[in-house]
PDB file of C-alpha atoms and ligand atoms in Angstrom:
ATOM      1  CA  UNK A  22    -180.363  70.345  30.723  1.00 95.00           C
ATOM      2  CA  UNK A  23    -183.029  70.764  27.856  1.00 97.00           C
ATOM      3  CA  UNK A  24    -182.108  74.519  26.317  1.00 97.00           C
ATOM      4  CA  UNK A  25    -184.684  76.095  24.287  1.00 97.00           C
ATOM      5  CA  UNK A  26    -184.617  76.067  20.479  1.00 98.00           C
ATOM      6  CA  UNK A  27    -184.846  79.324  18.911  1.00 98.00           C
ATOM      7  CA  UNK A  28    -187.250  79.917  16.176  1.00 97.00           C
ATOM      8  CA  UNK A  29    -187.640  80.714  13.185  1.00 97.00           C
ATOM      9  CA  UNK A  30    -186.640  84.195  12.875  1.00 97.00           C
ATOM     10  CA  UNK A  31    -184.805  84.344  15.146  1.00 97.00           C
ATOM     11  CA  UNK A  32    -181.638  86.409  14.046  1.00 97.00           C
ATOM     12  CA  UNK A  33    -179.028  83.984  15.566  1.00 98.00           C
ATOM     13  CA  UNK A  34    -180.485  82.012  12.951  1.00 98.00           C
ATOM     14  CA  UNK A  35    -178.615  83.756  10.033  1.00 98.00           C
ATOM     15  CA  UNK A  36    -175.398  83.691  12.096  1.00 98.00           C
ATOM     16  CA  UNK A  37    -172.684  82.402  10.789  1.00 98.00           C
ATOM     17  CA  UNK A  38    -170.597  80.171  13.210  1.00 98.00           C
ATOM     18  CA  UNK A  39    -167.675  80.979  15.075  1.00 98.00           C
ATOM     19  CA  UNK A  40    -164.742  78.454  15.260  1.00 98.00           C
ATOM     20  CA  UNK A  41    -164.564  76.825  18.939  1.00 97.00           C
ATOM     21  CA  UNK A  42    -160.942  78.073  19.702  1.00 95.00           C
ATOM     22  CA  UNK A  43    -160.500  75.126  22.795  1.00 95.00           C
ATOM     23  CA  UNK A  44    -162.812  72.207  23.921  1.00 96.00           C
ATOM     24  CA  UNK A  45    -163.523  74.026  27.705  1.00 96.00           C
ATOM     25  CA  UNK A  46    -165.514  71.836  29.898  1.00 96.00           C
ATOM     26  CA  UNK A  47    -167.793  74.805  28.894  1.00 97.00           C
ATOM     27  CA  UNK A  48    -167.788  73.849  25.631  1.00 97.00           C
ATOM     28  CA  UNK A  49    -168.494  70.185  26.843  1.00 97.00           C
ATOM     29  CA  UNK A  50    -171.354  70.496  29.363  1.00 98.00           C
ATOM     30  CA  UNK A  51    -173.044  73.007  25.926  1.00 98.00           C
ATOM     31  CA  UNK A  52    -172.440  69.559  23.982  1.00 98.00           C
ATOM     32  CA  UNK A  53    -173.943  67.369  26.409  1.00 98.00           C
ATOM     33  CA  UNK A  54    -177.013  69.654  26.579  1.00 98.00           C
ATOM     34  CA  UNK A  55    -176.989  69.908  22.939  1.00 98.00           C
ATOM     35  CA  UNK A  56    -177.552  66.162  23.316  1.00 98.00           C
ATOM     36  CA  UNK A  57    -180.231  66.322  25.917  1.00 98.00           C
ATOM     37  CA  UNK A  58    -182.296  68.742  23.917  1.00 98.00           C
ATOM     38  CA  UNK A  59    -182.043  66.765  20.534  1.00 98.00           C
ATOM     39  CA  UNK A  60    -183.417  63.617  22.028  1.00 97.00           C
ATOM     40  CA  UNK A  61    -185.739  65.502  24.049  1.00 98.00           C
ATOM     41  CA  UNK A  62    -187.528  67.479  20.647  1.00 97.00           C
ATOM     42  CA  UNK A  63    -186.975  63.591  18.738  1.00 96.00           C
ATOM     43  CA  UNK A  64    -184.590  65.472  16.368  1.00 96.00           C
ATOM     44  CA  UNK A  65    -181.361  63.738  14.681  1.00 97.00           C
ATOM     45  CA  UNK A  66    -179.151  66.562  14.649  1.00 98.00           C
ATOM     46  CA  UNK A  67    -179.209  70.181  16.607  1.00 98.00           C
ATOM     47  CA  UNK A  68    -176.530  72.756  15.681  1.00 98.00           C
ATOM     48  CA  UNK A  69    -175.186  75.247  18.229  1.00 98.00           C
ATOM     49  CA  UNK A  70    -177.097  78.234  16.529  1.00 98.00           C
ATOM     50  CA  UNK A  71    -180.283  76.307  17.398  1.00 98.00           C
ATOM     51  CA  UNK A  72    -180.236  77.223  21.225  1.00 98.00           C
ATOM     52  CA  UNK A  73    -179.002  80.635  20.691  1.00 97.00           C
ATOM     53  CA  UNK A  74    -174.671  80.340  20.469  1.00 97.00           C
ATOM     54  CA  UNK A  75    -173.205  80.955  16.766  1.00 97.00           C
ATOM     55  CA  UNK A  76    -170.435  78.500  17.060  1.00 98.00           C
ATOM     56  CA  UNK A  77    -168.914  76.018  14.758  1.00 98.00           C
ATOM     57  CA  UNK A  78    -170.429  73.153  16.845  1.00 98.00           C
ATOM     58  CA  UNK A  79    -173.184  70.411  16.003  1.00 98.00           C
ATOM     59  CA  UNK A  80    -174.635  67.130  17.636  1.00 98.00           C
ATOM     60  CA  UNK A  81    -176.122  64.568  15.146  1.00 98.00           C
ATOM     61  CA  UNK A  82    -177.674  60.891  16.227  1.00 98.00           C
ATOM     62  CA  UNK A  83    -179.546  58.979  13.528  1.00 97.00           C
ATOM     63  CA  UNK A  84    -179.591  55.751  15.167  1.00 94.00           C
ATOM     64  CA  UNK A  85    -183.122  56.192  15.890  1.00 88.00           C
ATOM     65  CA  UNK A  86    -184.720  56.163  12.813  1.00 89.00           C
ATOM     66  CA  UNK A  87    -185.404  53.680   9.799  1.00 90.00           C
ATOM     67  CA  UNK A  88    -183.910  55.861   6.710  1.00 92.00           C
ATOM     68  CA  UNK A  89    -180.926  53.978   5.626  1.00 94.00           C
ATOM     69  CA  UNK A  90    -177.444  55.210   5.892  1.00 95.00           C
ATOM     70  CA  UNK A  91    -174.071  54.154   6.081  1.00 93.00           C
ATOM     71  CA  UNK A  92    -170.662  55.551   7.878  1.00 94.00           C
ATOM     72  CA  UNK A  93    -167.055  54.890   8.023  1.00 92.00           C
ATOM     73  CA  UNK A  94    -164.273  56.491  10.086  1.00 93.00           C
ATOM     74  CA  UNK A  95    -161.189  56.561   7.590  1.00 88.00           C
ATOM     75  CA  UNK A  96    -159.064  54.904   9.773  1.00 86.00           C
ATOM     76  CA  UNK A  97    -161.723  51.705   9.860  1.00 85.00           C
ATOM     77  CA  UNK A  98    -163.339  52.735  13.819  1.00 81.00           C
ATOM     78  CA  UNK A  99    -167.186  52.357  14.351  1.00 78.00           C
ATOM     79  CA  UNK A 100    -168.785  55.598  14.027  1.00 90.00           C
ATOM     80  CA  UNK A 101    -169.904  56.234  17.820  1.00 89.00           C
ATOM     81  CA  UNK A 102    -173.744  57.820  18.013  1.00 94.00           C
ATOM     82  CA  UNK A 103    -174.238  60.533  19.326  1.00 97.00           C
ATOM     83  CA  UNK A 104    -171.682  62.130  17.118  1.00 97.00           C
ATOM     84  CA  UNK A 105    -170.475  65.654  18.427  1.00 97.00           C
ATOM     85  CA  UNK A 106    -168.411  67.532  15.455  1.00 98.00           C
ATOM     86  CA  UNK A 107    -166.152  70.340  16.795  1.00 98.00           C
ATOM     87  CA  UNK A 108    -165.839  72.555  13.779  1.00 98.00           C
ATOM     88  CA  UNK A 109    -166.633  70.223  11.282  1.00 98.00           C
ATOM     89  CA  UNK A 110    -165.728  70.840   7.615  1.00 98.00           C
ATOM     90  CA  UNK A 111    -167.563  68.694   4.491  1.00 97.00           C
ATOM     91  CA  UNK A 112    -165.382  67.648   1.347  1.00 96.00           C
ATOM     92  CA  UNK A 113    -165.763  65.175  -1.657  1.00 95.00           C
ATOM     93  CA  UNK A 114    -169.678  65.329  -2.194  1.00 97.00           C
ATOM     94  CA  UNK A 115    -170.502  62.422  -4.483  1.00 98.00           C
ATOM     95  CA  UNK A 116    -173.830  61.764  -5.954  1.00 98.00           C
ATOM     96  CA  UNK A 117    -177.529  62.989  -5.210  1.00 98.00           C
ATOM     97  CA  UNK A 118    -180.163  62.001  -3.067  1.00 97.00           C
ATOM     98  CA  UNK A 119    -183.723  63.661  -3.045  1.00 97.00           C
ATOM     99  CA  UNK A 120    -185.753  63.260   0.406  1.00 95.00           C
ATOM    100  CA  UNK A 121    -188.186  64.712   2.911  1.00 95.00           C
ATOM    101  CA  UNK A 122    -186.327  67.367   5.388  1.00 96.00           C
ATOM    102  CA  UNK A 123    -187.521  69.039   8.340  1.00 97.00           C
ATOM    103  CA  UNK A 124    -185.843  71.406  10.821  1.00 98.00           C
ATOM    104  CA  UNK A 125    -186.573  71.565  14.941  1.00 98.00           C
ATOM    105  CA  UNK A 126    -186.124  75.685  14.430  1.00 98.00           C
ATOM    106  CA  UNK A 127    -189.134  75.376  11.453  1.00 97.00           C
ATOM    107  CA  UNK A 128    -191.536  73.148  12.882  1.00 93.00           C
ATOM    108  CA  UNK A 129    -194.078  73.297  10.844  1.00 87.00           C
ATOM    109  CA  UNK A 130    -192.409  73.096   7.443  1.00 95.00           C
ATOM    110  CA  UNK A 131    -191.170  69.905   5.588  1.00 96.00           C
ATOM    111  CA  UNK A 132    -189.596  69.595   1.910  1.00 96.00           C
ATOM    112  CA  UNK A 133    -188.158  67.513  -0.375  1.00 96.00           C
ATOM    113  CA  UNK A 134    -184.272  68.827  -0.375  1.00 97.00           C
ATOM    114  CA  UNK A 135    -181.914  67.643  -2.909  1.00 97.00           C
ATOM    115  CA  UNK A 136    -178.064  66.650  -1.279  1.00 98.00           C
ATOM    116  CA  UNK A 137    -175.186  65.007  -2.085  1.00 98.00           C
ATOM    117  CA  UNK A 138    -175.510  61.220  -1.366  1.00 98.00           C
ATOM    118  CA  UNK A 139    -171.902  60.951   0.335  1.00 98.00           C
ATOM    119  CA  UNK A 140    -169.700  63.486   1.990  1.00 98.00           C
ATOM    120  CA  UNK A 141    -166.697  63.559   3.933  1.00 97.00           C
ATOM    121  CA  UNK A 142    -166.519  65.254   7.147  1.00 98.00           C
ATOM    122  CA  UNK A 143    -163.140  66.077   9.309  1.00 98.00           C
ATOM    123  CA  UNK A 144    -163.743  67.760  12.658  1.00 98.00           C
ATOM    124  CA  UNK A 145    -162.544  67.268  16.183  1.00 96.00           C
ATOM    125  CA  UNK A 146    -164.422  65.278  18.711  1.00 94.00           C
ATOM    126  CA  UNK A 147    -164.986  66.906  22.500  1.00 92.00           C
ATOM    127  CA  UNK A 148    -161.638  65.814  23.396  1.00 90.00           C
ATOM    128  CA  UNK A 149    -159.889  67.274  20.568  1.00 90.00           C
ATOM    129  CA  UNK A 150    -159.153  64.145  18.527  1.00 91.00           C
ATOM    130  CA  UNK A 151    -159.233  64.060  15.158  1.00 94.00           C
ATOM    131  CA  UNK A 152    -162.484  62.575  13.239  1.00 95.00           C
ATOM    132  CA  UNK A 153    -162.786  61.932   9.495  1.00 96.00           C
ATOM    133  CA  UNK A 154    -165.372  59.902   8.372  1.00 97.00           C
ATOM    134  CA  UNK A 155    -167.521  59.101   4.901  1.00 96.00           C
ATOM    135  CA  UNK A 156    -170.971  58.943   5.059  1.00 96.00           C
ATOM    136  CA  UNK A 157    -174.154  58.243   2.809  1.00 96.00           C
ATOM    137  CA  UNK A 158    -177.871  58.117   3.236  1.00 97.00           C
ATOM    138  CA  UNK A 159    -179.495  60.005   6.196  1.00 97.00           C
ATOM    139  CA  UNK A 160    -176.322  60.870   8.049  1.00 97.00           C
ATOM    140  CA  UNK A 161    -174.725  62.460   4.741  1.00 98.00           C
ATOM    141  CA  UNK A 162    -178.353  64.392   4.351  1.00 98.00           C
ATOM    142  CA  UNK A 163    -177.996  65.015   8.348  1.00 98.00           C
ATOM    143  CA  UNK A 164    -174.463  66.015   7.902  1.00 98.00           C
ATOM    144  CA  UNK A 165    -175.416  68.253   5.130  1.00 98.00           C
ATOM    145  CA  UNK A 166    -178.228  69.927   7.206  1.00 98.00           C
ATOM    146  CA  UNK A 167    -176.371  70.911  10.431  1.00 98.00           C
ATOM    147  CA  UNK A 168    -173.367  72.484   8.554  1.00 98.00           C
ATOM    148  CA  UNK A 169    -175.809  74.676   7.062  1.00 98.00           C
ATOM    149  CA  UNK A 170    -176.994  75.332  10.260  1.00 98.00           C
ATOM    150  CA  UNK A 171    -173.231  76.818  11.319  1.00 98.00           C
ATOM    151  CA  UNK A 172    -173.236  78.998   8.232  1.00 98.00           C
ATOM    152  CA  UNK A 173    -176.562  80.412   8.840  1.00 98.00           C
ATOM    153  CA  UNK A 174    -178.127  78.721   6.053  1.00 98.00           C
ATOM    154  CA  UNK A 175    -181.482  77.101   6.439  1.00 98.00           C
ATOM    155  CA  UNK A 176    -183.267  74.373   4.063  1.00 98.00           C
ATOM    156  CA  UNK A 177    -185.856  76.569   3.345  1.00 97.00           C
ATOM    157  CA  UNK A 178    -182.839  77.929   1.258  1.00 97.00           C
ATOM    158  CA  UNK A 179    -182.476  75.125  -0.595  1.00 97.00           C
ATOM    159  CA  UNK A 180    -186.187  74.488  -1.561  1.00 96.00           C
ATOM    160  CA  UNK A 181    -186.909  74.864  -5.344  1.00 94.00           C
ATOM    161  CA  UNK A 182    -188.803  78.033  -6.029  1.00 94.00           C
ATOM    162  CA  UNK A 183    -192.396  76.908  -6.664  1.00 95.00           C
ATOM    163  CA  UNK A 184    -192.096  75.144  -2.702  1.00 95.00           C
ATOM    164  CA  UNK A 185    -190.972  78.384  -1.213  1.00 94.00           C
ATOM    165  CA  UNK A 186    -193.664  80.141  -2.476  1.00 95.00           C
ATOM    166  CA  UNK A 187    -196.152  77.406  -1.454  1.00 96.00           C
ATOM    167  CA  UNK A 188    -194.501  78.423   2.429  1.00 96.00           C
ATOM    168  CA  UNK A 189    -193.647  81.729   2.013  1.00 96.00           C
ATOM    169  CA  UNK A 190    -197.021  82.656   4.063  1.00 96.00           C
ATOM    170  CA  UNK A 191    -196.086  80.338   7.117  1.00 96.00           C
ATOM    171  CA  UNK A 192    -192.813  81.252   7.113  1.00 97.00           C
ATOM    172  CA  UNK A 193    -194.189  84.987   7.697  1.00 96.00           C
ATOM    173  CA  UNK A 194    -196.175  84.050  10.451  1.00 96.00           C
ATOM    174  CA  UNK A 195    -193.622  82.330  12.354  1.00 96.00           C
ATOM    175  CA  UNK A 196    -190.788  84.893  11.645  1.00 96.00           C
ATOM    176  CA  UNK A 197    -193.986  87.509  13.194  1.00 96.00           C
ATOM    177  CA  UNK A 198    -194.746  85.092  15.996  1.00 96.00           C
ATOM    178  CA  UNK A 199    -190.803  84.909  16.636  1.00 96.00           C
ATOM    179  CA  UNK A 200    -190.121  88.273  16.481  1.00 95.00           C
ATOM    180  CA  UNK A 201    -192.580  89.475  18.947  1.00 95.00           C
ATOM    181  CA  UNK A 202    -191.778  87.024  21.422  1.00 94.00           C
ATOM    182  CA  UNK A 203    -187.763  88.151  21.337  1.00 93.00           C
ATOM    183  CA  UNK A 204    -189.281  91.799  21.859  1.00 93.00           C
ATOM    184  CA  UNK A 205    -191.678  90.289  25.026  1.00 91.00           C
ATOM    185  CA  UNK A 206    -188.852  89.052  26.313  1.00 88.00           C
ATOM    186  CA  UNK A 207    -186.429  91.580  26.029  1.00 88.00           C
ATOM    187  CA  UNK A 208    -188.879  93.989  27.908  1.00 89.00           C
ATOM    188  CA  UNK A 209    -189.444  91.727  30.652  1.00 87.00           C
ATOM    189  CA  UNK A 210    -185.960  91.668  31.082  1.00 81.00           C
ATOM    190  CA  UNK A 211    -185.908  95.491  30.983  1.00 79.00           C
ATOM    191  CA  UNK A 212    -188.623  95.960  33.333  1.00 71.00           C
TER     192      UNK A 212
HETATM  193 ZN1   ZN B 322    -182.365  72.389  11.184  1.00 75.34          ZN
END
């Protein structure tokens, strides 16, 4: 099923994640929508805060684009697209890479965002099993995005200053347009 992506300004937005205590086929069939609705909205990655649940959870494919990047399990498997990291965790940042960033809950906004070039990420994969893998390129960037995403941080954050201001107008407007939707919404739900 293709959930809806909240918006900017949308207050779930800000939340930080919670850890997904057990893989519940719950937990799954949110995954597999996850899934549904990245590919759906042409995205690469989609963290659970996106469609509304502040949990620990994120879905990342870059197979379909042309920006290089590279990725290695540690203990030498293929690195299986779509990727679905069950309270991931990033260590050993190495490097920097400067490139063009966009986010599926700020459509209209893009930004040159500097990362690290290479990261490590441990997290558990929908049937519990370990993962630990090194990446570099687009998936580190992507990697790099989505945890954000689970600690309620947003890469308008991580603009430089004189960028933010140059956005700081749309970003009003959406956060307006956002907000009075959640109130519409809320009162058709009332009424
Ligand atoms: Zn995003």
């Amino acid at each position: 099923m293709v959930l809806e992506i909240c918006q900017y300004g949308h207050p779930v937005l800000r939340e930080k994640g919670a850890p997904v205590a057990e893989i519940t086929p719950e937990i799954r069939q949110l995954a597999a929508d996850m899934i549904e609705t990245m590919y759906a909205a042409n995205g690469v990655g989609l963290a659970a805060q996106q469609i509304g649940r502040a949990l620990t959870l994120t879905v990342i494919d870059v197979t379909p684009t042309e920006i290089p990047w590279t990725g290695q399990t540690t203990d030498g498997q293929p690195l299986a697209m779509p990727l679905v990291l069950v309270n991931p965790r990033v260590s050993a940042p190495a490097g920097d890479q400067v490139g063009e960033e966009g986010c599926l809950s700020i459509p209209e906004i893009s930004a040159d965002i500097k990362r690290a070039e290479q990261v490590t990420v441990t997290a558990s994969g929908l049937h519990g099993e370990p993962l630990e893998f090194t990446c570099t390129g687009l998936l580190a960037r992507v990697v790099q995005h989505e945890l954000d995403h689970l600690n309620g941080v947003l890469f308008i954050d991580r603009m430089d200053a004189a960028t933010r201001v140059s956005v700081a107008g749309k970003l009003k407007r959406m956060q307006k347009q956002t907000v009075a939707a959640l109130k519409k919404q809320r009162a058709a739900v009332k009424g």
